[in-house]
PDB file of C-alpha atoms in Angstrom:
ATOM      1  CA  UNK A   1     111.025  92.597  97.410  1.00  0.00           C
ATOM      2  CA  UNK A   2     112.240  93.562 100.747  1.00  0.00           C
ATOM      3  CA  UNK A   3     112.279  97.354  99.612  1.00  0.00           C
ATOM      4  CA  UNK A   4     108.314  96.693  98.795  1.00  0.00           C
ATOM      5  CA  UNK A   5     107.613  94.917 102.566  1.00  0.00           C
ATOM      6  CA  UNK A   6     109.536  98.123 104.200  1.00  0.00           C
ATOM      7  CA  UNK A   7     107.077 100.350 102.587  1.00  0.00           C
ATOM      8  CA  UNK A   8     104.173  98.623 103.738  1.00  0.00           C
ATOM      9  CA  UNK A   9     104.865  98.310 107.309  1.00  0.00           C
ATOM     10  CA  UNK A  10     102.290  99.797 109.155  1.00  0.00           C
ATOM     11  CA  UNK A  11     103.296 101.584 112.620  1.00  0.00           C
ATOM     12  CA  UNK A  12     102.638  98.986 115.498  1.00  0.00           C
ATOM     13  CA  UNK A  13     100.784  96.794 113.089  1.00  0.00           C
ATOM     14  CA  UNK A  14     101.425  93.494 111.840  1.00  0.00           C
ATOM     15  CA  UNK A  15     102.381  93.866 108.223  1.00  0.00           C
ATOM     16  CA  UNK A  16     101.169  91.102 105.734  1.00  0.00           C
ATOM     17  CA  UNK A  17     102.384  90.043 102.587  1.00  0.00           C
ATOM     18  CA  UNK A  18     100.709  87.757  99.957  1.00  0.00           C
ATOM     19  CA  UNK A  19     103.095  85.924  97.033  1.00  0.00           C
ATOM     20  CA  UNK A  20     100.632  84.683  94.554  1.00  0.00           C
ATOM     21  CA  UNK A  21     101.101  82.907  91.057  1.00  0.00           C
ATOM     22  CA  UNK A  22     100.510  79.685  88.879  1.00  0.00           C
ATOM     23  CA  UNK A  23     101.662  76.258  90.148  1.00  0.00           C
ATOM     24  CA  UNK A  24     105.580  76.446  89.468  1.00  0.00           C
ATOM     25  CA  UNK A  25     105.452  79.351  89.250  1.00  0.00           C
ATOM     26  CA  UNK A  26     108.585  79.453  92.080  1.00  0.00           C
ATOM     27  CA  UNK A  27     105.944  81.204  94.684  1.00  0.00           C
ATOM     28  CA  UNK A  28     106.559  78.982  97.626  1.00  0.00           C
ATOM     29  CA  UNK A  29     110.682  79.399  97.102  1.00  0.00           C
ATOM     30  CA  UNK A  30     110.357  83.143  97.246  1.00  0.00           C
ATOM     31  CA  UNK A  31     108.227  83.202  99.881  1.00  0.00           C
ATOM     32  CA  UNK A  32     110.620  81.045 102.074  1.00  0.00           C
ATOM     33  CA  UNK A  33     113.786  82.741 100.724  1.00  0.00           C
ATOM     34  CA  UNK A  34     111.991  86.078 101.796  1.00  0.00           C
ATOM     35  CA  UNK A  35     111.449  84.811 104.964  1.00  0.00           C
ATOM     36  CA  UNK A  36     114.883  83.280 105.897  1.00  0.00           C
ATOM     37  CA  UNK A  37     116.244  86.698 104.589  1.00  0.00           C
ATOM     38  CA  UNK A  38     113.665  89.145 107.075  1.00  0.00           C
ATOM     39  CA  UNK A  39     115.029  86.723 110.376  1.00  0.00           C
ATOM     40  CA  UNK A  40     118.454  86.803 109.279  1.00  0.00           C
ATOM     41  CA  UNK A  41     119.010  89.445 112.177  1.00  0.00           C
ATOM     42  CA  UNK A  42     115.767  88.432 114.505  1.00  0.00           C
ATOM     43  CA  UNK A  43     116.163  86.951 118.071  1.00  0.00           C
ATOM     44  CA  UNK A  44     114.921  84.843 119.855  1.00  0.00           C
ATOM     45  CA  UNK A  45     111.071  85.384 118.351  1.00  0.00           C
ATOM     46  CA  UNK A  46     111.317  85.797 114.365  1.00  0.00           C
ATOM     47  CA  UNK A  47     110.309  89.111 112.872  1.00  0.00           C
ATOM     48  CA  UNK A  48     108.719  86.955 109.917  1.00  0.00           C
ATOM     49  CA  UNK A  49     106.943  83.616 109.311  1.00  0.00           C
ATOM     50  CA  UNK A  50     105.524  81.671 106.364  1.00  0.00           C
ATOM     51  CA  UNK A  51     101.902  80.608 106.321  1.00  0.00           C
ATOM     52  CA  UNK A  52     101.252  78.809 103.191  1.00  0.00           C
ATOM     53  CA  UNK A  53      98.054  78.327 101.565  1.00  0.00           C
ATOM     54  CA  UNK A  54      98.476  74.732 101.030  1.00  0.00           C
ATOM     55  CA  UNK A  55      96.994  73.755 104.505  1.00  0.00           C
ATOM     56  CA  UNK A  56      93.558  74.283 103.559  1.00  0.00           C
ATOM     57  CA  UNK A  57      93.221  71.464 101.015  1.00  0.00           C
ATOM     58  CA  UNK A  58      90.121  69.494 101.408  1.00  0.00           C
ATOM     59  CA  UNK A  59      90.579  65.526 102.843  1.00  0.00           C
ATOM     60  CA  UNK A  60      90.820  63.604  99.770  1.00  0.00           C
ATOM     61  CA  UNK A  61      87.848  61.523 101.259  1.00  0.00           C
ATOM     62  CA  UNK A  62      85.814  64.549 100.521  1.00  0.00           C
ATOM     63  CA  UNK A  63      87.305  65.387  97.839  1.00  0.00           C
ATOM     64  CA  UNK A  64      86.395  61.403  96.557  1.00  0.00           C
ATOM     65  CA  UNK A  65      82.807  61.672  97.363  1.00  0.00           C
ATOM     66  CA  UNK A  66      82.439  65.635  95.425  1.00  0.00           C
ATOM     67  CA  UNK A  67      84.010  63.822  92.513  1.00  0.00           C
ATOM     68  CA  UNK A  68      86.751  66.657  92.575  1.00  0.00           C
ATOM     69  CA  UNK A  69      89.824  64.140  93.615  1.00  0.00           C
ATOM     70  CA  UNK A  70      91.359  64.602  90.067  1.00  0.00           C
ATOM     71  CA  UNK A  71      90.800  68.018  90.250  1.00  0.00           C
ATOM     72  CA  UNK A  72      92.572  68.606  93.325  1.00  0.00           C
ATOM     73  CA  UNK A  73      94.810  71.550  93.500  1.00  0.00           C
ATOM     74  CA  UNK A  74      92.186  73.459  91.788  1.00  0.00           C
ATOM     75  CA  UNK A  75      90.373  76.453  93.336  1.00  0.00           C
ATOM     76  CA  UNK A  76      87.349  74.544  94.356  1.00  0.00           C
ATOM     77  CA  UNK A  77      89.411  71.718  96.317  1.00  0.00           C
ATOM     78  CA  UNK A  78      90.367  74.244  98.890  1.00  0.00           C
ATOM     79  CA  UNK A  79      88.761  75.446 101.771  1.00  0.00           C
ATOM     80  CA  UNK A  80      88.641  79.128 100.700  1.00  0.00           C
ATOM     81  CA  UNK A  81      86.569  80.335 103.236  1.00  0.00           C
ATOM     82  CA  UNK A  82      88.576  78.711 106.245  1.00  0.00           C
ATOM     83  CA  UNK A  83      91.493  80.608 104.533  1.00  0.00           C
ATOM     84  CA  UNK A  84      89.773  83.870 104.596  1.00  0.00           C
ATOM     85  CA  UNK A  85      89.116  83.550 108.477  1.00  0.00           C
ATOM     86  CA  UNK A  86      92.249  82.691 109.177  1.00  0.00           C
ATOM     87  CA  UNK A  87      93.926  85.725 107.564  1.00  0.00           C
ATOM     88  CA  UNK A  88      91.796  87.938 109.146  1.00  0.00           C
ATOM     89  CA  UNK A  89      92.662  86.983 112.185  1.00  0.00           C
ATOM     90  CA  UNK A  90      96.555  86.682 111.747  1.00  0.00           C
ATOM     91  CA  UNK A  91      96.014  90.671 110.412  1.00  0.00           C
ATOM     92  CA  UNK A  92      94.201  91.372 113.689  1.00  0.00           C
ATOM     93  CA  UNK A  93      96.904  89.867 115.732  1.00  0.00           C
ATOM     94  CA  UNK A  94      97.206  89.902 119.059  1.00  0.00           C
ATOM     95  CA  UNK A  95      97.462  86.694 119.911  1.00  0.00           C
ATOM     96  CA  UNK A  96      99.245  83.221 119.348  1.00  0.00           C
ATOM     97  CA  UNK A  97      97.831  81.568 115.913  1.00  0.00           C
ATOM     98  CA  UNK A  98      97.739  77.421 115.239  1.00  0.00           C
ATOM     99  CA  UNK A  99      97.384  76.934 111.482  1.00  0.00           C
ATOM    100  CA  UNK A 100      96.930  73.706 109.664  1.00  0.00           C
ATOM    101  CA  UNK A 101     100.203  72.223 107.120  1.00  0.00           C
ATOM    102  CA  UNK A 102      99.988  70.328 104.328  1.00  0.00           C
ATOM    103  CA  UNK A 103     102.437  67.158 104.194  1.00  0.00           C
ATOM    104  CA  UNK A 104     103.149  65.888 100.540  1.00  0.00           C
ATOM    105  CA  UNK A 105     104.230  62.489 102.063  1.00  0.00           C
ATOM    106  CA  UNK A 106     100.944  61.762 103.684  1.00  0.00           C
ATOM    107  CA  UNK A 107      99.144  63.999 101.050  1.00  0.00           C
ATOM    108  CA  UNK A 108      96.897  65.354 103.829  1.00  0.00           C
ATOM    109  CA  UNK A 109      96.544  68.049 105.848  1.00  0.00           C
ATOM    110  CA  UNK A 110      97.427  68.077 109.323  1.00  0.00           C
ATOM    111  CA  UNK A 111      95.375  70.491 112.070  1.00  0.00           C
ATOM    112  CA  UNK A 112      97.211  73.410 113.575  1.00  0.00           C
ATOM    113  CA  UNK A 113     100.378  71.859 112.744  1.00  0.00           C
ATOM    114  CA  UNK A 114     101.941  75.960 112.505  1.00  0.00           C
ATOM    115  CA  UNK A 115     102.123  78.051 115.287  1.00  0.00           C
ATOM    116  CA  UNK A 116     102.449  82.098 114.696  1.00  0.00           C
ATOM    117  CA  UNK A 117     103.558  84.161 117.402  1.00  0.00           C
ATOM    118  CA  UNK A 118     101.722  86.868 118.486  1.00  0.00           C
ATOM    119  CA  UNK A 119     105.409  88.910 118.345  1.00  0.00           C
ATOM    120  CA  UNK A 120     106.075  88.031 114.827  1.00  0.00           C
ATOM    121  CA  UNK A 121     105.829  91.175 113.209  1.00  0.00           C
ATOM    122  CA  UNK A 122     105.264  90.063 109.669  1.00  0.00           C
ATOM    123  CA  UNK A 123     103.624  87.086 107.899  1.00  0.00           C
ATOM    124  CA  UNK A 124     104.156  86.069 104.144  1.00  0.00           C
ATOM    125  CA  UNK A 125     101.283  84.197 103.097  1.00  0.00           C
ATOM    126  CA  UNK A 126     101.777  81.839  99.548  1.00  0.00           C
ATOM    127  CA  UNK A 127      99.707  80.847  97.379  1.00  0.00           C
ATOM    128  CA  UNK A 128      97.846  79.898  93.910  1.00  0.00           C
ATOM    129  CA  UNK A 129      94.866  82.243  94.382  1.00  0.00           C
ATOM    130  CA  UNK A 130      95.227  84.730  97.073  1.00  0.00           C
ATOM    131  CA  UNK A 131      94.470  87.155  94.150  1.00  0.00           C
ATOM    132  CA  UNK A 132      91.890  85.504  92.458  1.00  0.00           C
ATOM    133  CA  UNK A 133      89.210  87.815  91.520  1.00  0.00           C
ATOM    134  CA  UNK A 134      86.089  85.493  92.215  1.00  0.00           C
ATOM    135  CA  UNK A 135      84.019  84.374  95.382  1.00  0.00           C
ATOM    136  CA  UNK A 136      85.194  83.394  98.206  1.00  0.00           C
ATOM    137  CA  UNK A 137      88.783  84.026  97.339  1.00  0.00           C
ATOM    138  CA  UNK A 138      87.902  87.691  97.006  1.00  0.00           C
ATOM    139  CA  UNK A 139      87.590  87.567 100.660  1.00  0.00           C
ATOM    140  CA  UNK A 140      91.038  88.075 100.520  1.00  0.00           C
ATOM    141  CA  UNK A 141      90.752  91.576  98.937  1.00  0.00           C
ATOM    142  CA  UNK A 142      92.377  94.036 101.044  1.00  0.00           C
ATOM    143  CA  UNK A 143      93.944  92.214 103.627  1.00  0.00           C
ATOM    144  CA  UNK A 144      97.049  92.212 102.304  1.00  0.00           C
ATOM    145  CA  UNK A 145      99.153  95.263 103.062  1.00  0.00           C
ATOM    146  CA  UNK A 146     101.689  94.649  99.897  1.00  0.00           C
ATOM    147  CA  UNK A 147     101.086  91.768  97.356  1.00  0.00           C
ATOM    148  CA  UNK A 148     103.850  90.032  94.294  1.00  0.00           C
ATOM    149  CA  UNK A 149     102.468  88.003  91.387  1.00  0.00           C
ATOM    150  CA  UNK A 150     104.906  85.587  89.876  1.00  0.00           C
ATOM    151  CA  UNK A 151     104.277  84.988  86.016  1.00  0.00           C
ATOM    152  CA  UNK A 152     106.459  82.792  84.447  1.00  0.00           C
ATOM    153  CA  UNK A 153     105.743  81.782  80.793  1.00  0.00           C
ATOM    154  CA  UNK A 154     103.066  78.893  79.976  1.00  0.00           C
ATOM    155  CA  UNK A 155     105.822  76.857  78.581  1.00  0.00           C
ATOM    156  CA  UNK A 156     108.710  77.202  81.264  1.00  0.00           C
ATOM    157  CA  UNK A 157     105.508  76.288  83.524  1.00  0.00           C
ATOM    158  CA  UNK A 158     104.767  72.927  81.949  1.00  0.00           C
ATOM    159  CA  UNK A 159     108.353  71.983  81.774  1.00  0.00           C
ATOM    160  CA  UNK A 160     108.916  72.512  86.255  1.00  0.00           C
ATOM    161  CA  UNK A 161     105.671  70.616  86.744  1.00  0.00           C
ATOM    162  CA  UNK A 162     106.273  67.777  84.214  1.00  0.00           C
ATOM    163  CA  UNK A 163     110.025  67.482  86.333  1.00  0.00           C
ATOM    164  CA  UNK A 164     107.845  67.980  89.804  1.00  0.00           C
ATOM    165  CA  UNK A 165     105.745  64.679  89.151  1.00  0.00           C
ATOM    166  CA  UNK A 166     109.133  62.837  87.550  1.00  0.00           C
ATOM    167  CA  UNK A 167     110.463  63.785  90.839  1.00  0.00           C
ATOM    168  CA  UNK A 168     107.038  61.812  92.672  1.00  0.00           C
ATOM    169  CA  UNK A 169     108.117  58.998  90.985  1.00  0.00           C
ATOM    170  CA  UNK A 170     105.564  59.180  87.999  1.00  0.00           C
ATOM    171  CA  UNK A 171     106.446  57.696  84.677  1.00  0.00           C
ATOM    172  CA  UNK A 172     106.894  60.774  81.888  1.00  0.00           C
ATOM    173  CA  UNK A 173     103.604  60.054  80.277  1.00  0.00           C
ATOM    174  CA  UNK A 174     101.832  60.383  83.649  1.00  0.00           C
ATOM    175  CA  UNK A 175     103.904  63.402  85.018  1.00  0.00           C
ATOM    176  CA  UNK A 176     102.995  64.802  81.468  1.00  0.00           C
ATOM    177  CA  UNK A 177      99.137  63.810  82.027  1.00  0.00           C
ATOM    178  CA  UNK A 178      99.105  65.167  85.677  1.00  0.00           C
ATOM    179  CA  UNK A 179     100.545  68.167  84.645  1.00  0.00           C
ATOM    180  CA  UNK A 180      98.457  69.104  81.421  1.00  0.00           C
ATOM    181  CA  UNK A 181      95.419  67.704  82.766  1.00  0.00           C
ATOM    182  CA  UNK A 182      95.191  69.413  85.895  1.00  0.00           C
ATOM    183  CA  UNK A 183      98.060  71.481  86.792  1.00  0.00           C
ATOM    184  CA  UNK A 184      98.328  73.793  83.963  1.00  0.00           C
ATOM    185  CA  UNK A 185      94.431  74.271  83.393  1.00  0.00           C
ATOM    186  CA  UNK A 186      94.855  76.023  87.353  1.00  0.00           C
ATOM    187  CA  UNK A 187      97.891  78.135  86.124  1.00  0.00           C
ATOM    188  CA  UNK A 188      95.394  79.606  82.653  1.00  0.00           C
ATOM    189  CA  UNK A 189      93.062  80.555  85.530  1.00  0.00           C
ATOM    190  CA  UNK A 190      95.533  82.127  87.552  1.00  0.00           C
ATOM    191  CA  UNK A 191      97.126  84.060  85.146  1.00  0.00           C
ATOM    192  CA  UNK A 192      93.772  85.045  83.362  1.00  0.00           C
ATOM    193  CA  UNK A 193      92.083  86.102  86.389  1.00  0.00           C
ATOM    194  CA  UNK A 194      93.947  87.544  89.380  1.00  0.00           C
ATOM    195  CA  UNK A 195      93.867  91.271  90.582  1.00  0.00           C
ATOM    196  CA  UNK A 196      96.514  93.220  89.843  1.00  0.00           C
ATOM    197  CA  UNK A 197      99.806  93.229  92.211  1.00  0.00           C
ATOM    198  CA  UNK A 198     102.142  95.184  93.991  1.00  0.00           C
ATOM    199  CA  UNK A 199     105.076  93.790  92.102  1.00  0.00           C
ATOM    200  CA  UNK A 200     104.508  91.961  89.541  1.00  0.00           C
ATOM    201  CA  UNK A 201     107.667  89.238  88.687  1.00  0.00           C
ATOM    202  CA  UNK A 202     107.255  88.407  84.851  1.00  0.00           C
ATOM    203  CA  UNK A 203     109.926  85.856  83.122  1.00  0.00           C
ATOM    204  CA  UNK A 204     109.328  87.738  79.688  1.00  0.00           C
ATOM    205  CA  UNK A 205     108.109  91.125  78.552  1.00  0.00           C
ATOM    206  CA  UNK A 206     105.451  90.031  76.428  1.00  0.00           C
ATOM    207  CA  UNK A 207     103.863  88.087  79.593  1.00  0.00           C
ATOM    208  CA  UNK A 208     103.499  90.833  81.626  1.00  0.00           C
ATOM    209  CA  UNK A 209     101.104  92.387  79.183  1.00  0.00           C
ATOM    210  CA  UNK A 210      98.383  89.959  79.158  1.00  0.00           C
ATOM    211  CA  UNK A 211      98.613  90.420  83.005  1.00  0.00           C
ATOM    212  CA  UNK A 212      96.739  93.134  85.504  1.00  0.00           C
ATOM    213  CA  UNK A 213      98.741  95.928  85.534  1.00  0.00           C
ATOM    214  CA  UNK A 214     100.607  96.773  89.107  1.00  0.00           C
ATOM    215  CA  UNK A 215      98.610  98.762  91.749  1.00  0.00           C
ATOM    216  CA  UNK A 216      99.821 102.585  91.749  1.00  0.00           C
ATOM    217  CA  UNK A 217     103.232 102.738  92.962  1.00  0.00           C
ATOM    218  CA  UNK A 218     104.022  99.103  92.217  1.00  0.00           C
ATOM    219  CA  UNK A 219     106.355  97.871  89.684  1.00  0.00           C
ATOM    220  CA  UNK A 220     107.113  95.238  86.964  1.00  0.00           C
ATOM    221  CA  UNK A 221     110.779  93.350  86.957  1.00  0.00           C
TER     222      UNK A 221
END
């Protein structure tokens, strides 16, 4: 992983990286592992930050009225086109970035709650569907300068998110409802329809082959 961000620095140029894949699919713990690991020897401004995709969830209130509020965590419950922007600009650099957080405890997004330096030399963007091949998430096309697609298999996916709602204090029948009602119908669209990756992270052999093959010089572990 770090071997893939060295080759896709770009000469006085911020470098960024997207980490997509199905909910539980372990995308948000790479991508702050990754992180932690690229500042380990950074000063006092970190060579790296994390800008996660999960800020640009739509207010539940509008979510409510669009009749999408069960749906939420699906594609169209984000603001994909606010994500876009913002990406663009973090690629352009040059300047100090606020970017909104999302806080599971309030279950709401809060306004320019992250703060990217202009120094920070590298950004690792997570999410669902920064390689979803459909409108306006294509947006996203080519801004990456490297990209890694986590794939774990359908079932060890149902079993993290069934133990992720446990966790929210659901009961088992609801965690189990939340998660095959919503959660894994996301991660069949993920996996069916993303571009290709750089790297490509597959728990099982026969998983990577139902997947977009890695862009030339990429690789499959």
């Amino acid at each position: 992983m770090l071997d893939l961000i060295a080759r896709a620095a770009r000469s006085g140029k911020r470098v960024l990286i997207g980490i997509a894949g199905p909910p539980g699919s372990g995308k948000s713990t790479l991508a702050e592992d990754v992180v932690e690991q690229l500042n380990l020897k950074a000063g006092s401004v970190p060579r790296a930050a994390l800008l996660p995709m999960d800020g640009f969830h739509l207010d539940n209130e509008d979510l409510a009225e669009q009749g999408l509020l069960p749906r939420k965590g699906a594609p169209e419950t984000f603001d994909a086109a606010g994500l876009v922007r913002l990406v663009r600009r973090v690629r352009d650099g040059g300047t100090d970035i606020h970017y909104p957080l999302f806080d599971r405890t309030q279950d709401a997004c809060l306004a320019d709650a992250g703060l990217l330096k202009a120094e920070t030399a590298i950004v690792v963007v997570e999410g669902n569907y920064l390689l979803l091949d459909a409108p306006p998430w294509d947006g996203l096309a080519g801004l990456f300068d490297a990209t890694v697609f986590l794939a774990p298999s359908i079932g060890t996916l149902e079993e993290r998110l069934i133990s992720r709602w446990l966790s929210f204090g659901f009961s088992p029948e609801a965690a189990a409802e939340k998660a095959r009602g919503n959660d894994l119908k996301n991660a069949h669209l993920v996996l069916g329809n993303s571009r290709a990756a750089d790297l490509l992270l597959a728990e099982e052999a026969g998983e990577a082959d139902k997947l977009p093959k890695p862009r030339k010089n990429g690789s499959i572990i």
